[in-house]
């Protein structure tokens, strides 16, 4: 799929689901809605959400873990079903983003070439959220940014047959609703609406919000060279992607929620695959390395500690620095 076809696809994947949402609201107002619509919406949202977060992002783009080929293909297919574009182009864009995050060349930074103030902030948010996908100069060559993925025949097939897979993901919830309601045609049709098109609208804008909101609003635990933020309220619907500052600090980490209270659904899925011996080479971050980096941020950005406390903190961290090792090679290899 070339750049022109990709833009047309994104336009269709943005406008058609939006129209479907308006239609669904009208039907809901007129009480044309049933329990089966909720079921297929939740099922398909979970499938496509894990497909993007676990499949496209952590497995393909950052190589955070390895798994068997059938699972790899299944996760990539689930990612295609989200309607965010071919896996090769998605991974290429994202690897490019990490290499120059919030700097010249970043495909979707909200901070480049926008005037200061409210108007510029809104323009930047729109660009990072969705506008960047319509940029006629947008290019991230898969052969340059993800040649390892281009060599995989199933990923090439999914990229070339994107429309077929996305269409199947709209029909599938209709078939599920038809089956669980005992053959209700109406349930089948509304299932396609809610589990198909409305679901694509919701999952896409959750993902886009990580690019936009996640680089403007939220908390920064780690001092990174970009403007990434952790957005707690977005963490569950984004399957853990909204712990975005954590991710930019340690891109290859299979877990984005670094604290016990930072819920990361994709990390739970990867952990489950590992425990059942269906995943291996799961990239983890040395807790000492994480502690050291977080403490360094306090010193760089103006810690509230007094000199005595700061000296004690440095003395405690010194042994870690001597024996600690950076288990996350992504600091020099963003892939």
mmCIF file of C-alpha atoms in Angstrom:
data_model
loop_
_atom_site.group_PDB
_atom_site.id
_atom_site.type_symbol
_atom_site.label_atom_id
_atom_site.label_comp_id
_atom_site.label_asym_id
_atom_site.label_seq_id
_atom_site.Cartn_x
_atom_site.Cartn_y
_atom_site.Cartn_z
ATOM 1 C CA UNK A 1 0.000 0.000 0.000
ATOM 2 C CA UNK A 2 1.598 3.266 -1.148
ATOM 3 C CA UNK A 3 1.251 6.621 0.623
ATOM 4 C CA UNK A 4 -1.738 7.761 -1.445
ATOM 5 C CA UNK A 5 -3.698 4.557 -0.844
ATOM 6 C CA UNK A 6 -2.779 4.692 2.839
ATOM 7 C CA UNK A 7 -4.203 8.215 3.169
ATOM 8 C CA UNK A 8 -7.428 7.150 1.480
ATOM 9 C CA UNK A 9 -7.649 4.182 3.823
ATOM 10 C CA UNK A 10 -7.139 6.375 6.897
ATOM 11 C CA UNK A 11 -9.765 8.804 5.615
ATOM 12 C CA UNK A 12 -12.269 5.986 5.212
ATOM 13 C CA UNK A 13 -11.320 4.438 8.564
ATOM 14 C CA UNK A 14 -11.924 7.832 10.208
ATOM 15 C CA UNK A 15 -15.088 9.047 8.475
ATOM 16 C CA UNK A 16 -17.087 5.810 8.111
ATOM 17 C CA UNK A 17 -16.812 4.804 11.812
ATOM 18 C CA UNK A 18 -17.704 8.385 12.809
ATOM 19 C CA UNK A 19 -20.881 8.195 10.738
ATOM 20 C CA UNK A 20 -21.551 4.796 12.288
ATOM 21 C CA UNK A 21 -21.239 6.282 15.790
ATOM 22 C CA UNK A 22 -23.837 8.919 14.948
ATOM 23 C CA UNK A 23 -26.114 6.215 13.574
ATOM 24 C CA UNK A 24 -25.587 4.059 16.650
ATOM 25 C CA UNK A 25 -26.509 6.983 18.908
ATOM 26 C CA UNK A 26 -29.738 7.456 16.955
ATOM 27 C CA UNK A 27 -30.584 3.778 17.297
ATOM 28 C CA UNK A 28 -29.729 3.847 20.983
ATOM 29 C CA UNK A 29 -32.042 6.840 21.455
ATOM 30 C CA UNK A 30 -34.801 4.783 19.839
ATOM 31 C CA UNK A 31 -33.935 1.769 22.003
ATOM 32 C CA UNK A 32 -32.672 -0.328 19.112
ATOM 33 C CA UNK A 33 -29.945 -1.866 21.253
ATOM 34 C CA UNK A 34 -29.495 -5.175 23.078
ATOM 35 C CA UNK A 35 -27.152 -7.078 25.357
ATOM 36 C CA UNK A 36 -25.557 -8.786 22.367
ATOM 37 C CA UNK A 37 -24.309 -5.403 21.136
ATOM 38 C CA UNK A 38 -22.447 -4.894 24.411
ATOM 39 C CA UNK A 39 -20.964 -8.396 24.227
ATOM 40 C CA UNK A 40 -19.592 -8.055 20.704
ATOM 41 C CA UNK A 41 -18.357 -4.511 21.364
ATOM 42 C CA UNK A 42 -16.345 -5.663 24.391
ATOM 43 C CA UNK A 43 -15.008 -8.782 22.637
ATOM 44 C CA UNK A 44 -13.934 -6.973 19.489
ATOM 45 C CA UNK A 45 -12.520 -4.003 21.404
ATOM 46 C CA UNK A 46 -10.366 -6.389 23.428
ATOM 47 C CA UNK A 47 -9.192 -8.288 20.350
ATOM 48 C CA UNK A 48 -8.228 -5.194 18.379
ATOM 49 C CA UNK A 49 -6.839 -3.437 21.453
ATOM 50 C CA UNK A 50 -4.504 -6.292 22.306
ATOM 51 C CA UNK A 51 -3.703 -6.538 18.608
ATOM 52 C CA UNK A 52 -2.445 -2.956 18.525
ATOM 53 C CA UNK A 53 -0.835 -2.790 21.965
ATOM 54 C CA UNK A 54 0.613 -6.287 22.340
ATOM 55 C CA UNK A 55 0.910 -7.186 18.660
ATOM 56 C CA UNK A 56 1.745 -4.136 16.559
ATOM 57 C CA UNK A 57 3.491 -2.167 19.294
ATOM 58 C CA UNK A 58 5.342 -4.402 21.736
ATOM 59 C CA UNK A 59 5.821 -7.535 19.644
ATOM 60 C CA UNK A 60 6.471 -6.169 16.141
ATOM 61 C CA UNK A 61 7.766 -2.630 16.626
ATOM 62 C CA UNK A 62 9.847 -2.989 19.793
ATOM 63 C CA UNK A 63 10.518 -6.751 19.859
ATOM 64 C CA UNK A 64 9.679 -6.876 23.561
ATOM 65 C CA UNK A 65 9.093 -10.624 23.478
ATOM 66 C CA UNK A 66 9.134 -13.586 21.151
ATOM 67 C CA UNK A 67 6.421 -16.147 20.587
ATOM 68 C CA UNK A 68 5.415 -18.970 18.278
ATOM 69 C CA UNK A 69 4.552 -18.079 14.688
ATOM 70 C CA UNK A 70 0.787 -18.863 14.944
ATOM 71 C CA UNK A 71 0.468 -16.548 17.958
ATOM 72 C CA UNK A 72 2.592 -13.913 16.244
ATOM 73 C CA UNK A 73 0.374 -14.000 13.157
ATOM 74 C CA UNK A 74 -2.791 -13.995 15.292
ATOM 75 C CA UNK A 75 -1.679 -10.896 17.228
ATOM 76 C CA UNK A 76 -0.670 -9.125 14.022
ATOM 77 C CA UNK A 77 -4.037 -10.007 12.450
ATOM 78 C CA UNK A 78 -5.827 -8.643 15.515
ATOM 79 C CA UNK A 79 -3.851 -5.436 15.041
ATOM 80 C CA UNK A 80 -4.966 -5.160 11.423
ATOM 81 C CA UNK A 81 -8.569 -5.567 12.608
ATOM 82 C CA UNK A 82 -8.233 -2.300 14.531
ATOM 83 C CA UNK A 83 -8.187 -0.425 11.241
ATOM 84 C CA UNK A 84 -5.028 1.617 11.871
ATOM 85 C CA UNK A 85 -3.172 0.584 8.758
ATOM 86 C CA UNK A 86 -0.823 -2.174 7.598
ATOM 87 C CA UNK A 87 1.551 -3.631 10.216
ATOM 88 C CA UNK A 88 4.647 -2.753 8.168
ATOM 89 C CA UNK A 89 3.710 0.919 7.797
ATOM 90 C CA UNK A 90 2.507 1.179 11.416
ATOM 91 C CA UNK A 91 5.775 -0.234 12.734
ATOM 92 C CA UNK A 92 7.860 1.944 10.416
ATOM 93 C CA UNK A 93 6.080 5.119 11.553
ATOM 94 C CA UNK A 94 6.479 4.184 15.200
ATOM 95 C CA UNK A 95 10.142 3.273 15.011
ATOM 96 C CA UNK A 96 10.788 6.589 13.243
ATOM 97 C CA UNK A 97 8.837 8.374 16.000
ATOM 98 C CA UNK A 98 11.084 6.897 18.687
ATOM 99 C CA UNK A 99 14.281 7.781 16.879
ATOM 100 C CA UNK A 100 13.383 11.484 16.673
ATOM 101 C CA UNK A 101 10.602 11.833 19.251
ATOM 102 C CA UNK A 102 9.384 15.452 19.446
ATOM 103 C CA UNK A 103 12.208 16.543 17.176
ATOM 104 C CA UNK A 104 12.393 17.411 13.506
ATOM 105 C CA UNK A 105 11.248 14.392 11.522
ATOM 106 C CA UNK A 106 8.864 13.009 14.157
ATOM 107 C CA UNK A 107 5.735 11.973 12.205
ATOM 108 C CA UNK A 108 3.294 13.021 14.932
ATOM 109 C CA UNK A 109 4.817 15.368 17.479
ATOM 110 C CA UNK A 110 2.384 18.015 18.848
ATOM 111 C CA UNK A 111 5.301 20.364 19.557
ATOM 112 C CA UNK A 112 6.871 21.124 16.160
ATOM 113 C CA UNK A 113 6.150 24.302 14.182
ATOM 114 C CA UNK A 114 3.117 25.348 16.226
ATOM 115 C CA UNK A 115 2.765 28.827 17.670
ATOM 116 C CA UNK A 116 2.755 29.284 21.452
ATOM 117 C CA UNK A 117 -0.528 29.571 23.303
ATOM 118 C CA UNK A 118 -3.893 27.880 23.266
ATOM 119 C CA UNK A 119 -4.361 27.970 19.500
ATOM 120 C CA UNK A 120 -0.977 26.413 18.845
ATOM 121 C CA UNK A 121 -1.553 23.747 21.486
ATOM 122 C CA UNK A 122 -4.875 22.779 19.914
ATOM 123 C CA UNK A 123 -3.300 22.663 16.468
ATOM 124 C CA UNK A 124 -0.496 20.471 17.804
ATOM 125 C CA UNK A 125 -2.935 18.116 19.510
ATOM 126 C CA UNK A 126 -4.966 17.744 16.315
ATOM 127 C CA UNK A 127 -1.832 17.068 14.285
ATOM 128 C CA UNK A 128 -0.564 14.428 16.739
ATOM 129 C CA UNK A 129 -4.005 12.866 17.130
ATOM 130 C CA UNK A 130 -5.044 12.386 13.509
ATOM 131 C CA UNK A 131 -3.903 15.203 11.248
ATOM 132 C CA UNK A 132 -0.434 13.742 10.699
ATOM 133 C CA UNK A 133 -1.901 10.772 8.867
ATOM 134 C CA UNK A 134 -3.100 13.058 6.069
ATOM 135 C CA UNK A 135 0.270 14.726 5.553
ATOM 136 C CA UNK A 136 1.095 14.367 1.845
ATOM 137 C CA UNK A 137 4.794 14.364 2.688
ATOM 138 C CA UNK A 138 4.478 11.614 5.289
ATOM 139 C CA UNK A 139 6.887 8.784 4.644
ATOM 140 C CA UNK A 140 8.394 6.024 6.762
ATOM 141 C CA UNK A 141 9.915 3.434 4.450
ATOM 142 C CA UNK A 142 9.465 -0.060 5.935
ATOM 143 C CA UNK A 143 12.649 -1.198 4.194
ATOM 144 C CA UNK A 144 14.554 1.437 6.143
ATOM 145 C CA UNK A 145 12.825 1.275 9.532
ATOM 146 C CA UNK A 146 11.675 -2.342 9.810
ATOM 147 C CA UNK A 147 13.507 -4.568 7.288
ATOM 148 C CA UNK A 148 13.265 -7.407 9.815
ATOM 149 C CA UNK A 149 9.472 -7.322 9.521
ATOM 150 C CA UNK A 150 9.432 -6.927 5.742
ATOM 151 C CA UNK A 151 11.091 -10.334 5.493
ATOM 152 C CA UNK A 152 8.076 -12.003 7.126
ATOM 153 C CA UNK A 153 5.655 -13.297 4.507
ATOM 154 C CA UNK A 154 2.541 -13.252 6.791
ATOM 155 C CA UNK A 155 3.129 -9.559 7.612
ATOM 156 C CA UNK A 156 3.490 -8.718 3.928
ATOM 157 C CA UNK A 157 0.245 -10.582 3.196
ATOM 158 C CA UNK A 158 -1.598 -8.740 5.968
ATOM 159 C CA UNK A 159 -0.265 -5.413 4.718
ATOM 160 C CA UNK A 160 -1.313 -6.167 1.150
ATOM 161 C CA UNK A 161 -4.758 -7.491 2.132
ATOM 162 C CA UNK A 162 -5.580 -4.872 4.744
ATOM 163 C CA UNK A 163 -9.047 -4.020 3.443
ATOM 164 C CA UNK A 164 -10.107 -7.666 3.385
ATOM 165 C CA UNK A 165 -9.085 -8.246 7.005
ATOM 166 C CA UNK A 166 -10.680 -5.016 8.245
ATOM 167 C CA UNK A 167 -13.917 -5.856 6.412
ATOM 168 C CA UNK A 168 -13.879 -9.310 7.999
ATOM 169 C CA UNK A 169 -13.492 -7.666 11.413
ATOM 170 C CA UNK A 170 -16.729 -5.756 10.793
ATOM 171 C CA UNK A 171 -18.626 -8.848 9.662
ATOM 172 C CA UNK A 172 -17.302 -11.089 12.471
ATOM 173 C CA UNK A 173 -19.135 -9.375 15.373
ATOM 174 C CA UNK A 174 -22.339 -9.557 13.339
ATOM 175 C CA UNK A 175 -21.913 -13.317 12.997
ATOM 176 C CA UNK A 176 -21.156 -13.633 16.714
ATOM 177 C CA UNK A 177 -24.265 -11.628 17.636
ATOM 178 C CA UNK A 178 -26.350 -13.646 15.173
ATOM 179 C CA UNK A 179 -25.135 -16.858 16.794
ATOM 180 C CA UNK A 180 -25.514 -15.944 20.465
ATOM 181 C CA UNK A 181 -29.045 -14.582 19.952
ATOM 182 C CA UNK A 182 -30.287 -17.703 18.233
ATOM 183 C CA UNK A 183 -30.357 -16.300 14.721
ATOM 184 C CA UNK A 184 -31.633 -12.740 15.150
ATOM 185 C CA UNK A 185 -30.983 -10.803 11.933
ATOM 186 C CA UNK A 186 -31.414 -7.483 13.753
ATOM 187 C CA UNK A 187 -28.836 -8.526 16.365
ATOM 188 C CA UNK A 188 -26.482 -9.480 13.538
ATOM 189 C CA UNK A 189 -26.814 -6.089 11.885
ATOM 190 C CA UNK A 190 -26.479 -4.042 15.073
ATOM 191 C CA UNK A 191 -23.605 -6.310 16.089
ATOM 192 C CA UNK A 192 -21.752 -5.264 12.946
ATOM 193 C CA UNK A 193 -22.487 -1.650 13.817
ATOM 194 C CA UNK A 194 -21.364 -1.747 17.467
ATOM 195 C CA UNK A 195 -18.748 -4.496 17.411
ATOM 196 C CA UNK A 196 -17.490 -3.468 13.992
ATOM 197 C CA UNK A 197 -17.588 0.218 13.103
ATOM 198 C CA UNK A 198 -18.200 1.805 16.521
ATOM 199 C CA UNK A 199 -15.455 -0.372 17.963
ATOM 200 C CA UNK A 200 -13.005 0.799 15.280
ATOM 201 C CA UNK A 201 -13.847 4.417 16.130
ATOM 202 C CA UNK A 202 -13.267 3.876 19.858
ATOM 203 C CA UNK A 203 -10.044 1.869 19.668
ATOM 204 C CA UNK A 204 -8.504 4.173 17.096
ATOM 205 C CA UNK A 205 -9.126 7.331 19.061
ATOM 206 C CA UNK A 206 -7.809 5.683 22.219
ATOM 207 C CA UNK A 207 -4.590 4.923 20.361
ATOM 208 C CA UNK A 208 -4.422 8.372 18.796
ATOM 209 C CA UNK A 209 -4.918 9.943 22.234
ATOM 210 C CA UNK A 210 -1.657 8.368 23.402
ATOM 211 C CA UNK A 211 0.148 10.235 20.607
ATOM 212 C CA UNK A 212 -1.581 13.546 21.325
ATOM 213 C CA UNK A 213 -2.562 13.764 25.001
ATOM 214 C CA UNK A 214 0.377 11.554 25.978
ATOM 215 C CA UNK A 215 2.848 14.165 24.737
ATOM 216 C CA UNK A 216 1.149 17.231 26.245
ATOM 217 C CA UNK A 217 -0.678 16.379 29.483
ATOM 218 C CA UNK A 218 0.208 14.052 32.341
ATOM 219 C CA UNK A 219 3.060 13.158 34.674
ATOM 220 C CA UNK A 220 6.726 12.694 33.806
ATOM 221 C CA UNK A 221 8.455 10.191 36.076
ATOM 222 C CA UNK A 222 11.564 9.953 33.898
ATOM 223 C CA UNK A 223 13.489 12.748 32.243
ATOM 224 C CA UNK A 224 13.469 11.777 28.584
ATOM 225 C CA UNK A 225 14.594 13.803 25.578
ATOM 226 C CA UNK A 226 10.986 14.105 24.424
ATOM 227 C CA UNK A 227 7.755 15.365 25.996
ATOM 228 C CA UNK A 228 6.130 11.995 26.735
ATOM 229 C CA UNK A 229 3.711 11.810 29.678
ATOM 230 C CA UNK A 230 1.977 9.156 31.782
ATOM 231 C CA UNK A 231 -1.814 9.521 31.543
ATOM 232 C CA UNK A 232 -3.345 7.349 34.257
ATOM 233 C CA UNK A 233 -7.022 7.663 33.286
ATOM 234 C CA UNK A 234 -6.213 6.429 29.770
ATOM 235 C CA UNK A 235 -4.219 3.397 30.885
ATOM 236 C CA UNK A 236 -6.977 0.761 31.022
ATOM 237 C CA UNK A 237 -8.790 1.568 27.749
ATOM 238 C CA UNK A 238 -5.404 1.817 26.004
ATOM 239 C CA UNK A 239 -4.244 -1.552 27.412
ATOM 240 C CA UNK A 240 -1.337 0.067 29.241
ATOM 241 C CA UNK A 241 -0.108 2.250 26.374
ATOM 242 C CA UNK A 242 -0.847 5.457 28.268
ATOM 243 C CA UNK A 243 2.092 4.888 30.633
ATOM 244 C CA UNK A 244 3.825 6.692 27.825
ATOM 245 C CA UNK A 245 6.677 8.383 29.672
ATOM 246 C CA UNK A 246 7.635 5.012 31.147
ATOM 247 C CA UNK A 247 7.626 3.589 27.636
ATOM 248 C CA UNK A 248 9.802 6.332 26.167
ATOM 249 C CA UNK A 249 12.276 5.900 29.009
ATOM 250 C CA UNK A 250 12.535 2.150 28.318
ATOM 251 C CA UNK A 251 11.089 1.516 24.827
ATOM 252 C CA UNK A 252 11.820 -2.199 24.599
ATOM 253 C CA UNK A 253 10.298 -3.061 27.955
ATOM 254 C CA UNK A 254 7.415 -5.514 27.669
ATOM 255 C CA UNK A 255 5.826 -3.761 30.626
ATOM 256 C CA UNK A 256 4.844 -0.100 30.408
ATOM 257 C CA UNK A 257 3.235 0.104 33.838
ATOM 258 C CA UNK A 258 6.363 0.182 35.994
ATOM 259 C CA UNK A 259 4.680 0.430 39.397
ATOM 260 C CA UNK A 260 2.374 -2.173 40.944
ATOM 261 C CA UNK A 261 -0.574 0.220 40.746
ATOM 262 C CA UNK A 262 0.003 1.079 37.070
ATOM 263 C CA UNK A 263 -2.410 -1.299 35.378
ATOM 264 C CA UNK A 264 -1.041 -2.648 32.114
ATOM 265 C CA UNK A 265 -3.329 -5.166 30.425
ATOM 266 C CA UNK A 266 -0.888 -5.956 27.633
ATOM 267 C CA UNK A 267 1.846 -6.702 30.154
ATOM 268 C CA UNK A 268 -0.541 -9.107 31.885
ATOM 269 C CA UNK A 269 -1.198 -10.867 28.577
ATOM 270 C CA UNK A 270 2.529 -11.157 27.835
ATOM 271 C CA UNK A 271 3.151 -12.447 31.378
ATOM 272 C CA UNK A 272 0.393 -15.042 30.871
ATOM 273 C CA UNK A 273 1.941 -16.175 27.582
ATOM 274 C CA UNK A 274 5.327 -16.470 29.257
ATOM 275 C CA UNK A 275 3.972 -18.461 32.209
ATOM 276 C CA UNK A 276 2.337 -20.929 29.814
ATOM 277 C CA UNK A 277 5.597 -21.179 27.829
ATOM 278 C CA UNK A 278 4.056 -19.465 24.802
ATOM 279 C CA UNK A 279 6.382 -16.446 24.988
ATOM 280 C CA UNK A 280 10.044 -16.036 25.795
ATOM 281 C CA UNK A 281 12.861 -13.466 25.717
ATOM 282 C CA UNK A 282 10.522 -11.044 27.473
ATOM 283 C CA UNK A 283 12.394 -7.756 27.936
ATOM 284 C CA UNK A 284 12.400 -6.554 31.536
ATOM 285 C CA UNK A 285 14.020 -3.556 33.186
ATOM 286 C CA UNK A 286 16.449 -3.972 36.059
ATOM 287 C CA UNK A 287 14.730 -2.340 39.085
ATOM 288 C CA UNK A 288 18.042 -0.823 40.127
ATOM 289 C CA UNK A 289 18.441 0.793 36.721
ATOM 290 C CA UNK A 290 14.913 2.158 36.964
ATOM 291 C CA UNK A 291 15.534 3.535 40.452
ATOM 292 C CA UNK A 292 18.779 5.144 39.368
ATOM 293 C CA UNK A 293 17.193 6.818 36.377
ATOM 294 C CA UNK A 294 14.243 8.092 38.359
ATOM 295 C CA UNK A 295 16.572 9.499 41.019
ATOM 296 C CA UNK A 296 18.758 11.140 38.400
ATOM 297 C CA UNK A 297 15.709 12.950 37.137
ATOM 298 C CA UNK A 298 15.137 14.441 40.559
ATOM 299 C CA UNK A 299 18.648 15.884 40.509
ATOM 300 C CA UNK A 300 18.420 17.193 36.944
ATOM 301 C CA UNK A 301 14.991 18.746 37.166
ATOM 302 C CA UNK A 302 15.372 20.316 40.588
ATOM 303 C CA UNK A 303 14.803 17.943 43.442
ATOM 304 C CA UNK A 304 13.018 19.053 46.589
ATOM 305 C CA UNK A 305 15.611 17.167 48.656
ATOM 306 C CA UNK A 306 18.003 19.231 50.748
ATOM 307 C CA UNK A 307 21.760 18.823 50.242
ATOM 308 C CA UNK A 308 22.173 16.286 53.044
ATOM 309 C CA UNK A 309 19.320 14.107 51.783
ATOM 310 C CA UNK A 310 20.559 14.407 48.222
ATOM 311 C CA UNK A 311 24.088 13.347 49.238
ATOM 312 C CA UNK A 312 22.706 10.344 51.138
ATOM 313 C CA UNK A 313 20.629 9.396 48.097
ATOM 314 C CA UNK A 314 23.675 9.619 45.837
ATOM 315 C CA UNK A 315 25.715 7.478 48.237
ATOM 316 C CA UNK A 316 23.010 4.811 48.276
ATOM 317 C CA UNK A 317 22.797 4.788 44.499
ATOM 318 C CA UNK A 318 26.553 4.706 43.890
ATOM 319 C CA UNK A 319 26.921 0.919 44.448
ATOM 320 C CA UNK A 320 24.029 0.358 42.060
ATOM 321 C CA UNK A 321 25.784 2.392 39.405
ATOM 322 C CA UNK A 322 28.942 0.291 39.774
ATOM 323 C CA UNK A 323 27.284 -3.087 39.465
ATOM 324 C CA UNK A 324 24.054 -2.179 37.684
ATOM 325 C CA UNK A 325 23.607 -2.907 34.040
ATOM 326 C CA UNK A 326 21.106 -1.532 31.600
ATOM 327 C CA UNK A 327 18.984 -4.515 30.642
ATOM 328 C CA UNK A 328 16.993 -2.359 28.218
ATOM 329 C CA UNK A 329 19.078 -2.036 25.057
ATOM 330 C CA UNK A 330 16.434 0.293 23.653
ATOM 331 C CA UNK A 331 18.296 3.285 25.055
ATOM 332 C CA UNK A 332 20.535 2.930 22.020
ATOM 333 C CA UNK A 333 18.245 0.783 19.895
ATOM 334 C CA UNK A 334 14.690 2.115 19.862
ATOM 335 C CA UNK A 335 13.436 -0.877 17.960
#
